[in-house]
Amino acid sequence: MVLEEKYTIKQLRGLRGMTQAELAKKVGVTENTIGEYESKPGRIKNAKYSTIERLAHALQVDIGDIFLDTTRVKPESIKQEV
């Protein structure tokens, strides 16, 4: 699913109704790692490609959408659009 808007990992996780712990389990990383990806988006660029693939799959987005997290959109507006 290619997104027209840009969302942060945290917003995508919220949209999917997952906690950091749930997403971490699906991706196979620690909850702390998910927290770092959310608070320091540049860290994702250092992740293994397989981790990024699993993250995109868990969030139901294309891999490219994982890196398009510069625009901040309120989660309420995301829910209204979906």
PDB file of N, CA and C in Angstrom:
ATOM      1  N   MET A   1       0.847  -1.169   0.000  1.00  0.00           N
ATOM      2  CA  MET A   1       0.000   0.000   0.000  1.00  0.00           C
ATOM      3  C   MET A   1       0.895   1.236   0.000  1.00  0.00           C
ATOM      4  N   VAL A   2       0.898   1.997  -1.049  1.00  0.00           N
ATOM      5  CA  VAL A   2       1.678   3.223  -1.123  1.00  0.00           C
ATOM      6  C   VAL A   2       0.845   4.353  -0.549  1.00  0.00           C
ATOM      7  N   LEU A   3       1.423   5.082   0.376  1.00  0.00           N
ATOM      8  CA  LEU A   3       0.711   6.175   1.026  1.00  0.00           C
ATOM      9  C   LEU A   3       0.947   7.475   0.276  1.00  0.00           C
ATOM     10  N   GLU A   4      -0.096   8.268   0.121  1.00  0.00           N
ATOM     11  CA  GLU A   4       0.035   9.574  -0.508  1.00  0.00           C
ATOM     12  C   GLU A   4       0.569  10.592   0.490  1.00  0.00           C
ATOM     13  N   GLU A   5       0.220  10.450   1.745  1.00  0.00           N
ATOM     14  CA  GLU A   5       0.700  11.329   2.810  1.00  0.00           C
ATOM     15  C   GLU A   5       1.936  10.703   3.434  1.00  0.00           C
ATOM     16  N   LYS A   6       2.688  11.507   4.159  1.00  0.00           N
ATOM     17  CA  LYS A   6       3.867  11.015   4.859  1.00  0.00           C
ATOM     18  C   LYS A   6       3.539  10.928   6.343  1.00  0.00           C
ATOM     19  N   TYR A   7       3.788   9.765   6.940  1.00  0.00           N
ATOM     20  CA  TYR A   7       3.489   9.542   8.343  1.00  0.00           C
ATOM     21  C   TYR A   7       4.723   9.030   9.063  1.00  0.00           C
ATOM     22  N   THR A   8       4.810   9.326  10.331  1.00  0.00           N
ATOM     23  CA  THR A   8       5.901   8.796  11.134  1.00  0.00           C
ATOM     24  C   THR A   8       5.614   7.339  11.475  1.00  0.00           C
ATOM     25  N   ILE A   9       6.647   6.648  11.882  1.00  0.00           N
ATOM     26  CA  ILE A   9       6.472   5.258  12.307  1.00  0.00           C
ATOM     27  C   ILE A   9       5.494   5.201  13.481  1.00  0.00           C
ATOM     28  N   LYS A  10       5.607   6.142  14.379  1.00  0.00           N
ATOM     29  CA  LYS A  10       4.705   6.176  15.532  1.00  0.00           C
ATOM     30  C   LYS A  10       3.259   6.353  15.088  1.00  0.00           C
ATOM     31  N   GLN A  11       3.023   7.227  14.123  1.00  0.00           N
ATOM     32  CA  GLN A  11       1.663   7.437  13.633  1.00  0.00           C
ATOM     33  C   GLN A  11       1.143   6.193  12.930  1.00  0.00           C
ATOM     34  N   LEU A  12       1.980   5.545  12.142  1.00  0.00           N
ATOM     35  CA  LEU A  12       1.564   4.319  11.458  1.00  0.00           C
ATOM     36  C   LEU A  12       1.243   3.226  12.476  1.00  0.00           C
ATOM     37  N   ARG A  13       2.078   3.120  13.503  1.00  0.00           N
ATOM     38  CA  ARG A  13       1.834   2.126  14.553  1.00  0.00           C
ATOM     39  C   ARG A  13       0.508   2.405  15.247  1.00  0.00           C
ATOM     40  N   GLY A  14       0.252   3.667  15.545  1.00  0.00           N
ATOM     41  CA  GLY A  14      -1.001   4.048  16.184  1.00  0.00           C
ATOM     42  C   GLY A  14      -2.195   3.767  15.298  1.00  0.00           C
ATOM     43  N   LEU A  15      -2.035   4.031  14.032  1.00  0.00           N
ATOM     44  CA  LEU A  15      -3.102   3.769  13.068  1.00  0.00           C
ATOM     45  C   LEU A  15      -3.443   2.284  13.019  1.00  0.00           C
ATOM     46  N   ARG A  16      -2.440   1.447  13.204  1.00  0.00           N
ATOM     47  CA  ARG A  16      -2.643  -0.008  13.198  1.00  0.00           C
ATOM     48  C   ARG A  16      -3.067  -0.534  14.570  1.00  0.00           C
ATOM     49  N   GLY A  17      -3.146   0.366  15.562  1.00  0.00           N
ATOM     50  CA  GLY A  17      -3.595  -0.036  16.890  1.00  0.00           C
ATOM     51  C   GLY A  17      -2.611  -0.906  17.637  1.00  0.00           C
ATOM     52  N   MET A  18      -1.319  -0.710  17.396  1.00  0.00           N
ATOM     53  CA  MET A  18      -0.292  -1.524  18.040  1.00  0.00           C
ATOM     54  C   MET A  18       0.485  -0.723  19.076  1.00  0.00           C
ATOM     55  N   THR A  19       0.932  -1.415  20.093  1.00  0.00           N
ATOM     56  CA  THR A  19       1.854  -0.822  21.057  1.00  0.00           C
ATOM     57  C   THR A  19       3.273  -1.000  20.502  1.00  0.00           C
ATOM     58  N   GLN A  20       4.224  -0.320  21.130  1.00  0.00           N
ATOM     59  CA  GLN A  20       5.618  -0.518  20.731  1.00  0.00           C
ATOM     60  C   GLN A  20       6.019  -1.977  20.934  1.00  0.00           C
ATOM     61  N   ALA A  21       5.566  -2.579  22.008  1.00  0.00           N
ATOM     62  CA  ALA A  21       5.904  -3.971  22.303  1.00  0.00           C
ATOM     63  C   ALA A  21       5.352  -4.910  21.232  1.00  0.00           C
ATOM     64  N   GLU A  22       4.121  -4.680  20.803  1.00  0.00           N
ATOM     65  CA  GLU A  22       3.516  -5.529  19.769  1.00  0.00           C
ATOM     66  C   GLU A  22       4.251  -5.393  18.444  1.00  0.00           C
ATOM     67  N   LEU A  23       4.582  -4.162  18.079  1.00  0.00           N
ATOM     68  CA  LEU A  23       5.306  -3.945  16.827  1.00  0.00           C
ATOM     69  C   LEU A  23       6.690  -4.561  16.914  1.00  0.00           C
ATOM     70  N   ALA A  24       7.351  -4.380  18.035  1.00  0.00           N
ATOM     71  CA  ALA A  24       8.689  -4.947  18.216  1.00  0.00           C
ATOM     72  C   ALA A  24       8.667  -6.461  18.043  1.00  0.00           C
ATOM     73  N   LYS A  25       7.661  -7.104  18.611  1.00  0.00           N
ATOM     74  CA  LYS A  25       7.545  -8.565  18.501  1.00  0.00           C
ATOM     75  C   LYS A  25       7.353  -8.986  17.046  1.00  0.00           C
ATOM     76  N   LYS A  26       6.503  -8.277  16.317  1.00  0.00           N
ATOM     77  CA  LYS A  26       6.258  -8.607  14.911  1.00  0.00           C
ATOM     78  C   LYS A  26       7.504  -8.405  14.056  1.00  0.00           C
ATOM     79  N   VAL A  27       8.289  -7.397  14.401  1.00  0.00           N
ATOM     80  CA  VAL A  27       9.474  -7.060  13.607  1.00  0.00           C
ATOM     81  C   VAL A  27      10.684  -7.894  14.026  1.00  0.00           C
ATOM     82  N   GLY A  28      10.677  -8.356  15.272  1.00  0.00           N
ATOM     83  CA  GLY A  28      11.800  -9.146  15.767  1.00  0.00           C
ATOM     84  C   GLY A  28      12.921  -8.282  16.323  1.00  0.00           C
ATOM     85  N   VAL A  29      12.549  -7.139  16.895  1.00  0.00           N
ATOM     86  CA  VAL A  29      13.515  -6.240  17.535  1.00  0.00           C
ATOM     87  C   VAL A  29      13.004  -5.936  18.940  1.00  0.00           C
ATOM     88  N   THR A  30      13.802  -5.203  19.687  1.00  0.00           N
ATOM     89  CA  THR A  30      13.370  -4.849  21.044  1.00  0.00           C
ATOM     90  C   THR A  30      12.411  -3.663  21.007  1.00  0.00           C
ATOM     91  N   GLU A  31      11.663  -3.527  22.078  1.00  0.00           N
ATOM     92  CA  GLU A  31      10.766  -2.382  22.214  1.00  0.00           C
ATOM     93  C   GLU A  31      11.583  -1.083  22.217  1.00  0.00           C
ATOM     94  N   ASN A  32      12.766  -1.131  22.814  1.00  0.00           N
ATOM     95  CA  ASN A  32      13.651   0.025  22.836  1.00  0.00           C
ATOM     96  C   ASN A  32      14.043   0.449  21.416  1.00  0.00           C
ATOM     97  N   THR A  33      14.265  -0.521  20.546  1.00  0.00           N
ATOM     98  CA  THR A  33      14.620  -0.217  19.151  1.00  0.00           C
ATOM     99  C   THR A  33      13.476   0.510  18.461  1.00  0.00           C
ATOM    100  N   ILE A  34      12.261   0.037  18.643  1.00  0.00           N
ATOM    101  CA  ILE A  34      11.095   0.714  18.056  1.00  0.00           C
ATOM    102  C   ILE A  34      11.006   2.136  18.607  1.00  0.00           C
ATOM    103  N   GLY A  35      11.223   2.290  19.906  1.00  0.00           N
ATOM    104  CA  GLY A  35      11.205   3.608  20.522  1.00  0.00           C
ATOM    105  C   GLY A  35      12.231   4.539  19.902  1.00  0.00           C
ATOM    106  N   GLU A  36      13.400   4.012  19.604  1.00  0.00           N
ATOM    107  CA  GLU A  36      14.443   4.830  18.967  1.00  0.00           C
ATOM    108  C   GLU A  36      14.058   5.191  17.538  1.00  0.00           C
ATOM    109  N   TYR A  37      13.482   4.261  16.801  1.00  0.00           N
ATOM    110  CA  TYR A  37      13.041   4.569  15.433  1.00  0.00           C
ATOM    111  C   TYR A  37      11.991   5.675  15.451  1.00  0.00           C
ATOM    112  N   GLU A  38      11.150   5.659  16.477  1.00  0.00           N
ATOM    113  CA  GLU A  38      10.095   6.665  16.571  1.00  0.00           C
ATOM    114  C   GLU A  38      10.619   8.027  17.021  1.00  0.00           C
ATOM    115  N   SER A  39      11.522   8.032  17.972  1.00  0.00           N
ATOM    116  CA  SER A  39      12.008   9.310  18.504  1.00  0.00           C
ATOM    117  C   SER A  39      13.191   9.886  17.725  1.00  0.00           C
ATOM    118  N   LYS A  40      13.910   9.017  17.038  1.00  0.00           N
ATOM    119  CA  LYS A  40      15.073   9.437  16.238  1.00  0.00           C
ATOM    120  C   LYS A  40      14.967   8.776  14.864  1.00  0.00           C
ATOM    121  N   PRO A  41      14.091   9.282  13.995  1.00  0.00           N
ATOM    122  CA  PRO A  41      13.814   8.623  12.718  1.00  0.00           C
ATOM    123  C   PRO A  41      15.046   8.309  11.868  1.00  0.00           C
ATOM    124  N   GLY A  42      16.105   9.073  12.005  1.00  0.00           N
ATOM    125  CA  GLY A  42      17.315   8.808  11.231  1.00  0.00           C
ATOM    126  C   GLY A  42      17.955   7.471  11.546  1.00  0.00           C
ATOM    127  N   ARG A  43      17.664   6.923  12.713  1.00  0.00           N
ATOM    128  CA  ARG A  43      18.228   5.628  13.122  1.00  0.00           C
ATOM    129  C   ARG A  43      17.783   4.485  12.207  1.00  0.00           C
ATOM    130  N   ILE A  44      16.620   4.602  11.631  1.00  0.00           N
ATOM    131  CA  ILE A  44      16.113   3.531  10.762  1.00  0.00           C
ATOM    132  C   ILE A  44      17.027   3.311   9.572  1.00  0.00           C
ATOM    133  N   LYS A  45      17.745   4.341   9.166  1.00  0.00           N
ATOM    134  CA  LYS A  45      18.650   4.222   8.014  1.00  0.00           C
ATOM    135  C   LYS A  45      19.814   3.285   8.296  1.00  0.00           C
ATOM    136  N   ASN A  46      20.073   3.004   9.564  1.00  0.00           N
ATOM    137  CA  ASN A  46      21.152   2.086   9.941  1.00  0.00           C
ATOM    138  C   ASN A  46      20.662   0.658  10.150  1.00  0.00           C
ATOM    139  N   ALA A  47      19.370   0.452  10.013  1.00  0.00           N
ATOM    140  CA  ALA A  47      18.794  -0.880  10.233  1.00  0.00           C
ATOM    141  C   ALA A  47      19.103  -1.802   9.051  1.00  0.00           C
ATOM    142  N   LYS A  48      19.102  -3.092   9.326  1.00  0.00           N
ATOM    143  CA  LYS A  48      19.266  -4.081   8.258  1.00  0.00           C
ATOM    144  C   LYS A  48      18.056  -4.009   7.332  1.00  0.00           C
ATOM    145  N   TYR A  49      18.281  -4.314   6.074  1.00  0.00           N
ATOM    146  CA  TYR A  49      17.183  -4.281   5.107  1.00  0.00           C
ATOM    147  C   TYR A  49      16.070  -5.236   5.526  1.00  0.00           C
ATOM    148  N   SER A  50      16.432  -6.396   6.052  1.00  0.00           N
ATOM    149  CA  SER A  50      15.417  -7.366   6.472  1.00  0.00           C
ATOM    150  C   SER A  50      14.553  -6.808   7.608  1.00  0.00           C
ATOM    151  N   THR A  51      15.135  -6.012   8.480  1.00  0.00           N
ATOM    152  CA  THR A  51      14.373  -5.388   9.560  1.00  0.00           C
ATOM    153  C   THR A  51      13.392  -4.370   8.991  1.00  0.00           C
ATOM    154  N   ILE A  52      13.847  -3.601   8.029  1.00  0.00           N
ATOM    155  CA  ILE A  52      12.977  -2.600   7.393  1.00  0.00           C
ATOM    156  C   ILE A  52      11.835  -3.299   6.656  1.00  0.00           C
ATOM    157  N   GLU A  53      12.138  -4.415   6.006  1.00  0.00           N
ATOM    158  CA  GLU A  53      11.083  -5.190   5.336  1.00  0.00           C
ATOM    159  C   GLU A  53      10.026  -5.659   6.332  1.00  0.00           C
ATOM    160  N   ARG A  54      10.467  -6.199   7.457  1.00  0.00           N
ATOM    161  CA  ARG A  54       9.530  -6.690   8.474  1.00  0.00           C
ATOM    162  C   ARG A  54       8.729  -5.539   9.076  1.00  0.00           C
ATOM    163  N   LEU A  55       9.380  -4.400   9.275  1.00  0.00           N
ATOM    164  CA  LEU A  55       8.695  -3.225   9.812  1.00  0.00           C
ATOM    165  C   LEU A  55       7.611  -2.756   8.844  1.00  0.00           C
ATOM    166  N   ALA A  56       7.953  -2.667   7.578  1.00  0.00           N
ATOM    167  CA  ALA A  56       6.975  -2.249   6.569  1.00  0.00           C
ATOM    168  C   ALA A  56       5.818  -3.246   6.504  1.00  0.00           C
ATOM    169  N   HIS A  57       6.129  -4.520   6.542  1.00  0.00           N
ATOM    170  CA  HIS A  57       5.084  -5.550   6.495  1.00  0.00           C
ATOM    171  C   HIS A  57       4.160  -5.432   7.706  1.00  0.00           C
ATOM    172  N   ALA A  58       4.737  -5.266   8.893  1.00  0.00           N
ATOM    173  CA  ALA A  58       3.937  -5.163  10.116  1.00  0.00           C
ATOM    174  C   ALA A  58       3.046  -3.919  10.095  1.00  0.00           C
ATOM    175  N   LEU A  59       3.540  -2.844   9.491  1.00  0.00           N
ATOM    176  CA  LEU A  59       2.772  -1.597   9.429  1.00  0.00           C
ATOM    177  C   LEU A  59       1.880  -1.518   8.191  1.00  0.00           C
ATOM    178  N   GLN A  60       1.975  -2.543   7.333  1.00  0.00           N
ATOM    179  CA  GLN A  60       1.165  -2.638   6.114  1.00  0.00           C
ATOM    180  C   GLN A  60       1.403  -1.466   5.168  1.00  0.00           C
ATOM    181  N   VAL A  61       2.688  -1.144   4.971  1.00  0.00           N
ATOM    182  CA  VAL A  61       3.072  -0.078   4.049  1.00  0.00           C
ATOM    183  C   VAL A  61       4.218  -0.568   3.175  1.00  0.00           C
ATOM    184  N   ASP A  62       4.529   0.181   2.135  1.00  0.00           N
ATOM    185  CA  ASP A  62       5.688  -0.122   1.314  1.00  0.00           C
ATOM    186  C   ASP A  62       6.954   0.305   2.042  1.00  0.00           C
ATOM    187  N   ILE A  63       8.051  -0.319   1.702  1.00  0.00           N
ATOM    188  CA  ILE A  63       9.327   0.003   2.342  1.00  0.00           C
ATOM    189  C   ILE A  63       9.642   1.489   2.213  1.00  0.00           C
ATOM    190  N   GLY A  64       9.396   2.070   1.076  1.00  0.00           N
ATOM    191  CA  GLY A  64       9.672   3.493   0.872  1.00  0.00           C
ATOM    192  C   GLY A  64       8.915   4.381   1.826  1.00  0.00           C
ATOM    193  N   ASP A  65       7.752   3.959   2.268  1.00  0.00           N
ATOM    194  CA  ASP A  65       6.956   4.760   3.199  1.00  0.00           C
ATOM    195  C   ASP A  65       7.611   4.857   4.574  1.00  0.00           C
ATOM    196  N   ILE A  66       8.456   3.905   4.911  1.00  0.00           N
ATOM    197  CA  ILE A  66       9.145   3.917   6.201  1.00  0.00           C
ATOM    198  C   ILE A  66      10.076   5.122   6.303  1.00  0.00           C
ATOM    199  N   PHE A  67      10.645   5.531   5.189  1.00  0.00           N
ATOM    200  CA  PHE A  67      11.604   6.629   5.198  1.00  0.00           C
ATOM    201  C   PHE A  67      10.952   7.986   4.986  1.00  0.00           C
ATOM    202  N   LEU A  68       9.692   8.006   4.647  1.00  0.00           N
ATOM    203  CA  LEU A  68       8.990   9.259   4.386  1.00  0.00           C
ATOM    204  C   LEU A  68       8.269   9.721   5.633  1.00  0.00           C
ATOM    205  N   ASP A  69       9.040  10.070   6.646  1.00  0.00           N
ATOM    206  CA  ASP A  69       8.424  10.386   7.924  1.00  0.00           C
ATOM    207  C   ASP A  69       8.695  11.819   8.361  1.00  0.00           C
ATOM    208  N   THR A  70       8.902  12.710   7.426  1.00  0.00           N
ATOM    209  CA  THR A  70       9.255  14.074   7.800  1.00  0.00           C
ATOM    210  C   THR A  70       8.043  14.961   8.023  1.00  0.00           C
ATOM    211  N   THR A  71       6.899  14.618   7.468  1.00  0.00           N
ATOM    212  CA  THR A  71       5.703  15.431   7.642  1.00  0.00           C
ATOM    213  C   THR A  71       4.935  14.943   8.858  1.00  0.00           C
ATOM    214  N   ARG A  72       4.644  15.829   9.752  1.00  0.00           N
ATOM    215  CA  ARG A  72       3.906  15.466  10.965  1.00  0.00           C
ATOM    216  C   ARG A  72       2.416  15.707  10.730  1.00  0.00           C
ATOM    217  N   VAL A  73       1.632  14.654  10.816  1.00  0.00           N
ATOM    218  CA  VAL A  73       0.190  14.743  10.657  1.00  0.00           C
ATOM    219  C   VAL A  73      -0.429  14.182  11.930  1.00  0.00           C
ATOM    220  N   LYS A  74      -1.409  14.872  12.458  1.00  0.00           N
ATOM    221  CA  LYS A  74      -2.053  14.398  13.683  1.00  0.00           C
ATOM    222  C   LYS A  74      -2.767  13.080  13.415  1.00  0.00           C
ATOM    223  N   PRO A  75      -2.625  12.100  14.307  1.00  0.00           N
ATOM    224  CA  PRO A  75      -3.285  10.811  14.123  1.00  0.00           C
ATOM    225  C   PRO A  75      -4.787  10.916  13.893  1.00  0.00           C
ATOM    226  N   GLU A  76      -5.466  11.908  14.490  1.00  0.00           N
ATOM    227  CA  GLU A  76      -6.910  12.051  14.294  1.00  0.00           C
ATOM    228  C   GLU A  76      -7.227  12.276  12.814  1.00  0.00           C
ATOM    229  N   SER A  77      -6.390  13.060  12.138  1.00  0.00           N
ATOM    230  CA  SER A  77      -6.660  13.318  10.733  1.00  0.00           C
ATOM    231  C   SER A  77      -6.377  12.090   9.881  1.00  0.00           C
ATOM    232  N   ILE A  78      -5.460  11.255  10.329  1.00  0.00           N
ATOM    233  CA  ILE A  78      -5.187  10.010   9.606  1.00  0.00           C
ATOM    234  C   ILE A  78      -6.420   9.122   9.670  1.00  0.00           C
ATOM    235  N   LYS A  79      -6.971   8.977  10.860  1.00  0.00           N
ATOM    236  CA  LYS A  79      -8.126   8.104  11.039  1.00  0.00           C
ATOM    237  C   LYS A  79      -9.320   8.585  10.224  1.00  0.00           C
ATOM    238  N   GLN A  80      -9.492   9.875  10.094  1.00  0.00           N
ATOM    239  CA  GLN A  80     -10.610  10.411   9.341  1.00  0.00           C
ATOM    240  C   GLN A  80     -10.446  10.127   7.848  1.00  0.00           C
ATOM    241  N   GLU A  81      -9.208  10.119   7.371  1.00  0.00           N
ATOM    242  CA  GLU A  81      -8.963   9.916   5.947  1.00  0.00           C
ATOM    243  C   GLU A  81      -9.071   8.464   5.544  1.00  0.00           C
ATOM    244  N   VAL A  82      -8.803   7.548   6.469  1.00  0.00           N
ATOM    245  CA  VAL A  82      -8.780   6.123   6.144  1.00  0.00           C
ATOM    246  C   VAL A  82     -10.156   5.561   6.059  1.00  0.00           C
TER     247      VAL A  82
END
